[in-house]
Coordinates of C-alpha atoms and ligand atoms in Angstrom, one line a residue:
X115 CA -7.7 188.3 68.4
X116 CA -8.0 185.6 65.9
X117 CA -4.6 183.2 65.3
X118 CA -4.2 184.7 62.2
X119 CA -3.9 188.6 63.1
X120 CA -1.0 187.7 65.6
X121 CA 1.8 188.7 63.8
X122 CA 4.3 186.9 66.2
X123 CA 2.9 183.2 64.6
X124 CA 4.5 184.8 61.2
X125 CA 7.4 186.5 62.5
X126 CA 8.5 184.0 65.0
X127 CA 8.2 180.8 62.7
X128 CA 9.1 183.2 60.0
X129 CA 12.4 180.5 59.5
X130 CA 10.0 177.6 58.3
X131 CA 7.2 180.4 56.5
X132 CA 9.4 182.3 55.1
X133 CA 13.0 181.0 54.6
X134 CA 15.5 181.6 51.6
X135 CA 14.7 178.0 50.4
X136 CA 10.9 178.9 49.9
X137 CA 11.5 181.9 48.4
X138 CA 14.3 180.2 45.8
X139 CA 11.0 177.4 45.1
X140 CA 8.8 179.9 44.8
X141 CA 11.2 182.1 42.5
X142 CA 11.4 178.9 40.6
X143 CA 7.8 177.8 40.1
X144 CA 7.1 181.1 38.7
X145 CA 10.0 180.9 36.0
X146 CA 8.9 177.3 35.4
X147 CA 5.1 176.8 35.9
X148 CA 2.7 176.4 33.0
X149 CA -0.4 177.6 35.6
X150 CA 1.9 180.6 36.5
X151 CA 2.6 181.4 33.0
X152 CA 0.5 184.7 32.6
X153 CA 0.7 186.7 29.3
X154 CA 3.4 189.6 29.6
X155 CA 2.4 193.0 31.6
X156 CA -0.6 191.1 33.2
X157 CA -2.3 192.3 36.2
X158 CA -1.5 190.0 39.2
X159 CA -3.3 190.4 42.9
X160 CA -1.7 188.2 45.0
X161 CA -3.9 187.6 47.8
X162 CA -2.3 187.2 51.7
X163 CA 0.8 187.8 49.8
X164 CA 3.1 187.6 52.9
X165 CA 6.3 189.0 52.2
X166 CA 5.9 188.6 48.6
X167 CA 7.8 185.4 48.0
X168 CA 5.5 185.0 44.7
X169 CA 4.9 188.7 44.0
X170 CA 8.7 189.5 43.7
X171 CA 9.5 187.3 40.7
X172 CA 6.0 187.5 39.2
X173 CA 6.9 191.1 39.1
X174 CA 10.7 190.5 37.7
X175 CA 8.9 189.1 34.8
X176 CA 7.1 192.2 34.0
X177 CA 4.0 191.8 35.7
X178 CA 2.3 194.5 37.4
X179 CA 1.7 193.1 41.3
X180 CA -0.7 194.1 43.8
X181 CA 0.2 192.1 46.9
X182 CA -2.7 192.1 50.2
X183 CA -1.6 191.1 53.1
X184 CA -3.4 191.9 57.0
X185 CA 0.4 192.6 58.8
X186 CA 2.3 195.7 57.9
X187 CA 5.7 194.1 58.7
X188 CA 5.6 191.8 56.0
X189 CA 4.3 194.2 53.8
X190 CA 7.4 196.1 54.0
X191 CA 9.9 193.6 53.6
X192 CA 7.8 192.3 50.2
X193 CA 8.3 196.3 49.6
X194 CA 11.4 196.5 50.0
X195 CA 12.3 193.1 47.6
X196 CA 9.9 194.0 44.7
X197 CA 8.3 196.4 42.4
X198 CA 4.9 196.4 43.0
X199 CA 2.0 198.1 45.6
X200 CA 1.3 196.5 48.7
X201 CA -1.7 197.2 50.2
X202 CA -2.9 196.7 54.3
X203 CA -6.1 195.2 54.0
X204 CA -8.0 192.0 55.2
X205 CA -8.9 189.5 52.2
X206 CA -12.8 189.1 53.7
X207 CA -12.9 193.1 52.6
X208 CA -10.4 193.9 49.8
X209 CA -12.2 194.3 46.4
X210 CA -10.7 196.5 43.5
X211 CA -13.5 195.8 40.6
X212 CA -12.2 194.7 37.4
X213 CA -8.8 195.8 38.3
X214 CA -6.9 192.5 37.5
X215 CA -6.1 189.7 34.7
X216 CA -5.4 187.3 37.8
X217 CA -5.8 186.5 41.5
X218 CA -3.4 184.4 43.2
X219 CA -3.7 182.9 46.8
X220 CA -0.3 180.6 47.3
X221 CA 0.9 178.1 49.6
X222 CA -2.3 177.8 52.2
X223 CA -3.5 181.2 52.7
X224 CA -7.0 179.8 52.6
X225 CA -9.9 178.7 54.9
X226 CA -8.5 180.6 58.0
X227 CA -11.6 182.1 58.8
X228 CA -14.3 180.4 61.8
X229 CA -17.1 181.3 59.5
X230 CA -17.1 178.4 56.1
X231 CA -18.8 182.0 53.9
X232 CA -16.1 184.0 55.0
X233 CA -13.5 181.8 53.3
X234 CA -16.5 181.4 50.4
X235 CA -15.9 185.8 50.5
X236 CA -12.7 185.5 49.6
X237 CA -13.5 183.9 46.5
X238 CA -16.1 186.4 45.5
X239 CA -13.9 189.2 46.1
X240 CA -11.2 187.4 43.6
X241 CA -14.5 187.3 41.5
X242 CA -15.1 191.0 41.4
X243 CA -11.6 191.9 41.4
X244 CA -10.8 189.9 38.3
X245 CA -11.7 191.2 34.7
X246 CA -14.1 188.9 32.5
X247 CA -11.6 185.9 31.4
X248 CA -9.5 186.8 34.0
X249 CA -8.7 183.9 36.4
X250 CA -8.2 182.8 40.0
X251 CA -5.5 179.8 41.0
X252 CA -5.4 178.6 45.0
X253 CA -2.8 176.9 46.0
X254 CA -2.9 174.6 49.2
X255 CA -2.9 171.0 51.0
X256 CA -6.3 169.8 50.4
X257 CA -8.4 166.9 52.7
X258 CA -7.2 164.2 50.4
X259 CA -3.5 165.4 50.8
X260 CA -3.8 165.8 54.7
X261 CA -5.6 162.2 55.0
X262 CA -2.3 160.8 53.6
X263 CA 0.8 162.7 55.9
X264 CA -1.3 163.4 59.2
X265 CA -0.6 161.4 61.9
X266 CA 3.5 161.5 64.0
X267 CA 5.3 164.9 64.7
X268 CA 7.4 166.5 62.1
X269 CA 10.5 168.3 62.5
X270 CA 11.9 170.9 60.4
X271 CA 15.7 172.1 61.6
X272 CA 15.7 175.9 61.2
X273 CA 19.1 177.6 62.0
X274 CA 19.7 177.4 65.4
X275 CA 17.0 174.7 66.7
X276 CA 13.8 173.0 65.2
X277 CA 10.3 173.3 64.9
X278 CA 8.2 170.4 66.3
X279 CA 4.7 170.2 64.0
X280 CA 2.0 168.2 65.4
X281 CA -1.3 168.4 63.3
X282 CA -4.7 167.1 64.7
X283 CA -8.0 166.8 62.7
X284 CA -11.1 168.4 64.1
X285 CA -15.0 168.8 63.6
X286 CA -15.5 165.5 61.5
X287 CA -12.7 166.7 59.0
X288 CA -13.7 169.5 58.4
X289 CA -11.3 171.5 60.3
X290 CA -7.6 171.0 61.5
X291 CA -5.7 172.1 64.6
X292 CA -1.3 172.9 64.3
X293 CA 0.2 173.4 66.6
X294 CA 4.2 174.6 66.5
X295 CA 6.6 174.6 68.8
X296 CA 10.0 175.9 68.3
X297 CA 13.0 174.9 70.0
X298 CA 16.4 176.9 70.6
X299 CA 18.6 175.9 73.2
X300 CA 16.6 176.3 76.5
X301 CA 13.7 178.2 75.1
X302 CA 10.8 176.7 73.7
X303 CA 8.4 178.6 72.1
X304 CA 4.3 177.4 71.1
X305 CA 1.6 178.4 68.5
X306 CA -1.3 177.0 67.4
X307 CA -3.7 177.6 64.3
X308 CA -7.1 176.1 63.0
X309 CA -8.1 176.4 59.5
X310 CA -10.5 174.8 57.3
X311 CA -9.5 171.6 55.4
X312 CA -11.2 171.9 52.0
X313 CA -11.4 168.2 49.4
X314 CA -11.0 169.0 45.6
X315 CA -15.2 168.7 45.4
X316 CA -16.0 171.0 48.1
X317 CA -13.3 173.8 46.8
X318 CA -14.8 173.5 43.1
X319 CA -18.1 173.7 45.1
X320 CA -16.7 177.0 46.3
X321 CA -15.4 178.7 43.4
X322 CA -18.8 177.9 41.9
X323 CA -20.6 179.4 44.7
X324 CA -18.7 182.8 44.1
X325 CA -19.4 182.7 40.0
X326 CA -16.3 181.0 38.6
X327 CA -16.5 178.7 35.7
X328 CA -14.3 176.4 34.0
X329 CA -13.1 175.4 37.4
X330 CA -10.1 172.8 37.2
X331 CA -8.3 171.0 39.5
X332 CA -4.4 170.3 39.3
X333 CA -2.0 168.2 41.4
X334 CA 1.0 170.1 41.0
X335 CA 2.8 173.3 39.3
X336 CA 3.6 171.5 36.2
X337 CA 0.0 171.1 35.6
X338 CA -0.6 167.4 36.8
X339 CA -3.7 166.0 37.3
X340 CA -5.2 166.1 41.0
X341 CA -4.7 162.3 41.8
X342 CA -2.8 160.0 44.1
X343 CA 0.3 161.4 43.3
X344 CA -0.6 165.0 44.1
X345 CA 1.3 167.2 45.8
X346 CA -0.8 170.5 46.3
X347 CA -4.1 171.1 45.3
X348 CA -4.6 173.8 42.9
X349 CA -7.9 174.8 41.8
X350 CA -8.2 177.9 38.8
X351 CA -11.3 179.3 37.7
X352 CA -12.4 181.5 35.2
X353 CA -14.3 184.7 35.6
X354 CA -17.2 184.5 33.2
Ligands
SAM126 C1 1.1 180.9 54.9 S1 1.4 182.6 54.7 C2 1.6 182.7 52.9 C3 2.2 183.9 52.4 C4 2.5 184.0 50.9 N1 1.3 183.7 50.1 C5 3.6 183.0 50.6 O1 3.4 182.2 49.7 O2 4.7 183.1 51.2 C6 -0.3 183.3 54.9 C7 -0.3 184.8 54.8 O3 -1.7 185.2 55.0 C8 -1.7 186.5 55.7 N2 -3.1 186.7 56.3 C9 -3.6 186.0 57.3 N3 -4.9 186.4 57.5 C10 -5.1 187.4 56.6 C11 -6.3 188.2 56.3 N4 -7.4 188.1 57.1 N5 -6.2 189.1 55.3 C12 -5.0 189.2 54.6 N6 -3.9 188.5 54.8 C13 -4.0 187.6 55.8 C14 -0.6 186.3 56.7 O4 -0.2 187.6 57.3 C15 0.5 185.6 55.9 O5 1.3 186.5 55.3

C-alpha cells in the first residue's frame, strides 16, 4: 500500500490536516480570494478534496461541487458539511469530460505519486474534465518555498500533545521525505510520506505537458506575484 491510501496518516494527524483553524482559512480564502472568485453557479471539481474544507464554502456560494477524494471516511464527513456530490475515486483515473468550469487541487494534494507521469495524469484529467476556457489552479509548497523553511524540526501543539515534523530532501531535490510523529502523553505515534517537490518552471512545464495554456504562476491568494515573498505556489491554466 502506497503512504497515501493509508487512511490512518489522514485520520490520525487529522488535528494538524484538518483542524477547525484550516477550515476557518480555508472558508476565508474562498470569500476573499480574487483566484477563487469563480462566476456565480460555476462548476467546481475539487480534486483530493479531503473532507471538503474548500468544497463546503465554494458550495455556500452557490457553486455546484464535485469533491474526489481516494478514502470514504472523509468523503462522508465533506458529505455531511456541504451540498455537493462526492465521489470515491483515485485522481490518476477520475475523468468526467467537459463536465466542469474549474478544477481545484488545494493545499498539497499534488505529486504523491512514485511515477513523475502519474502526477503529469493528474493534470490531463483536469484537462479533459474542464470545459474550453475553463481553468485549473494548484495550490502547494513549491522547491523554491521548501529550499527556504527546510532544515530543524517543527512542532505544531494539537489538543492534547504535539506533532513533531521533520522534513528531509531526497533524489537531488526532486523528492522529499516527512516524517510525523505525534505525541500524547506516553504514546507516540510515527508516519512518513514522500512526494514530489515541483519549482514554478517545472509545474508550468507540467500543465503544458497536459494542454493548458495561459499558464500563470502566483505567490499567494490575493494574487501576488510568485517571488521571494511567496507563500504558496499557485499555478492556473487555461483549457484551450
Ligand atoms: C493534504 S490533504 C488535502 C485535502 C483538501 N484538499 C484540503 O484542502 O483539506 C490530501 C488529500 O488527498 C487525498 N488523496 C491522496 N491520494 C489520493 C488519490 N490517489 N486519489 C484521490 N485522493 C487522494 C487524501 O485522502 C487527502 O484527503
Amino acid at each position: 500500500m502506497s503512504w497515501y491510501e493509508d487512511l490512518s496518516l489522514w485520520s490520525g494527524f487529522s488535528d494538524v490536516l484538518f483542524s477547525a483553524e484550516r477550515a476557518r482559512h480555508a472558508a476565508d480564502l474562498v470569500a476573499t480570494s480574487p483566484l477563487l472568485a469563480f462566476p456565480p453557479g460555476s462548476r467546481v471539481l475539487d480534486q483530493c478534496c479531503g473532507v471538503g474544507f474548500f468544497s463546503a464554502p465554494l458550495a455556500r456560494r452557490g457553486h455546484r461541487v464535485t469533491g474526489v477524494d481516494i478514502h470514504r471516511e472523509l468523503l462522508e464527513r465533506a458529505e455531511a458539511e456541504s451540498e455537493g456530490s462526492f465521489v470515491r475515486a483515485d485522481v490518476r483515473e477520475y475523468v468526467s469530460p467537459d463536465a466542469f468550469d474549474v478544477v481545484l487541487n488545494m493545499y498539497t494534494s499534488f505529486g504523491y505519486f512514485d511515477e513523475h507521469d502519474d502526477n503529469v495524469q493528474v493534470l490531463r484529467n483536469a484537462y479533459r474534465s474542464l470545459v474550453p476556457g475553463g481553468e485549473l489552479i494548484v495550490d502547494l509548497l513549491s522547491k523554491e518555498i521548501y529550499a527556504s523553511w527546510v532544515g530543524p524540526p517543527k512542532i505544531v501543539d494539537v489538543p492534547g500533545g504535539m506533532v513533531v515534523m521533520r522534513d528531509t530532501i531526497l533524489d537531488d531535490w526532486t523528492r522529499y521525505r516527512t516524517d510525523w510523529t505525534l505525541v500524547r502523553g506516553n504514546t507516540a505515534e510515527h508516519t512518513a510520506l514522500t512526494c514530489w517537490v515541483y519549482s514554478a518552471a517545472e509545474l508550468k512545464d507540467m500543465f503544458s505537458r497536459a494542454g493548458f495554456e495561459k499558464v500563470q504562476c502566483f505567490g499567494n491568494f490575493d494574487g501576488g506575484p510568485y517571488d521571494g515573498e511567496a507563500t504558496r505556489l499557485i499555478v492556473r491554466g487555461t483549457r484551450a
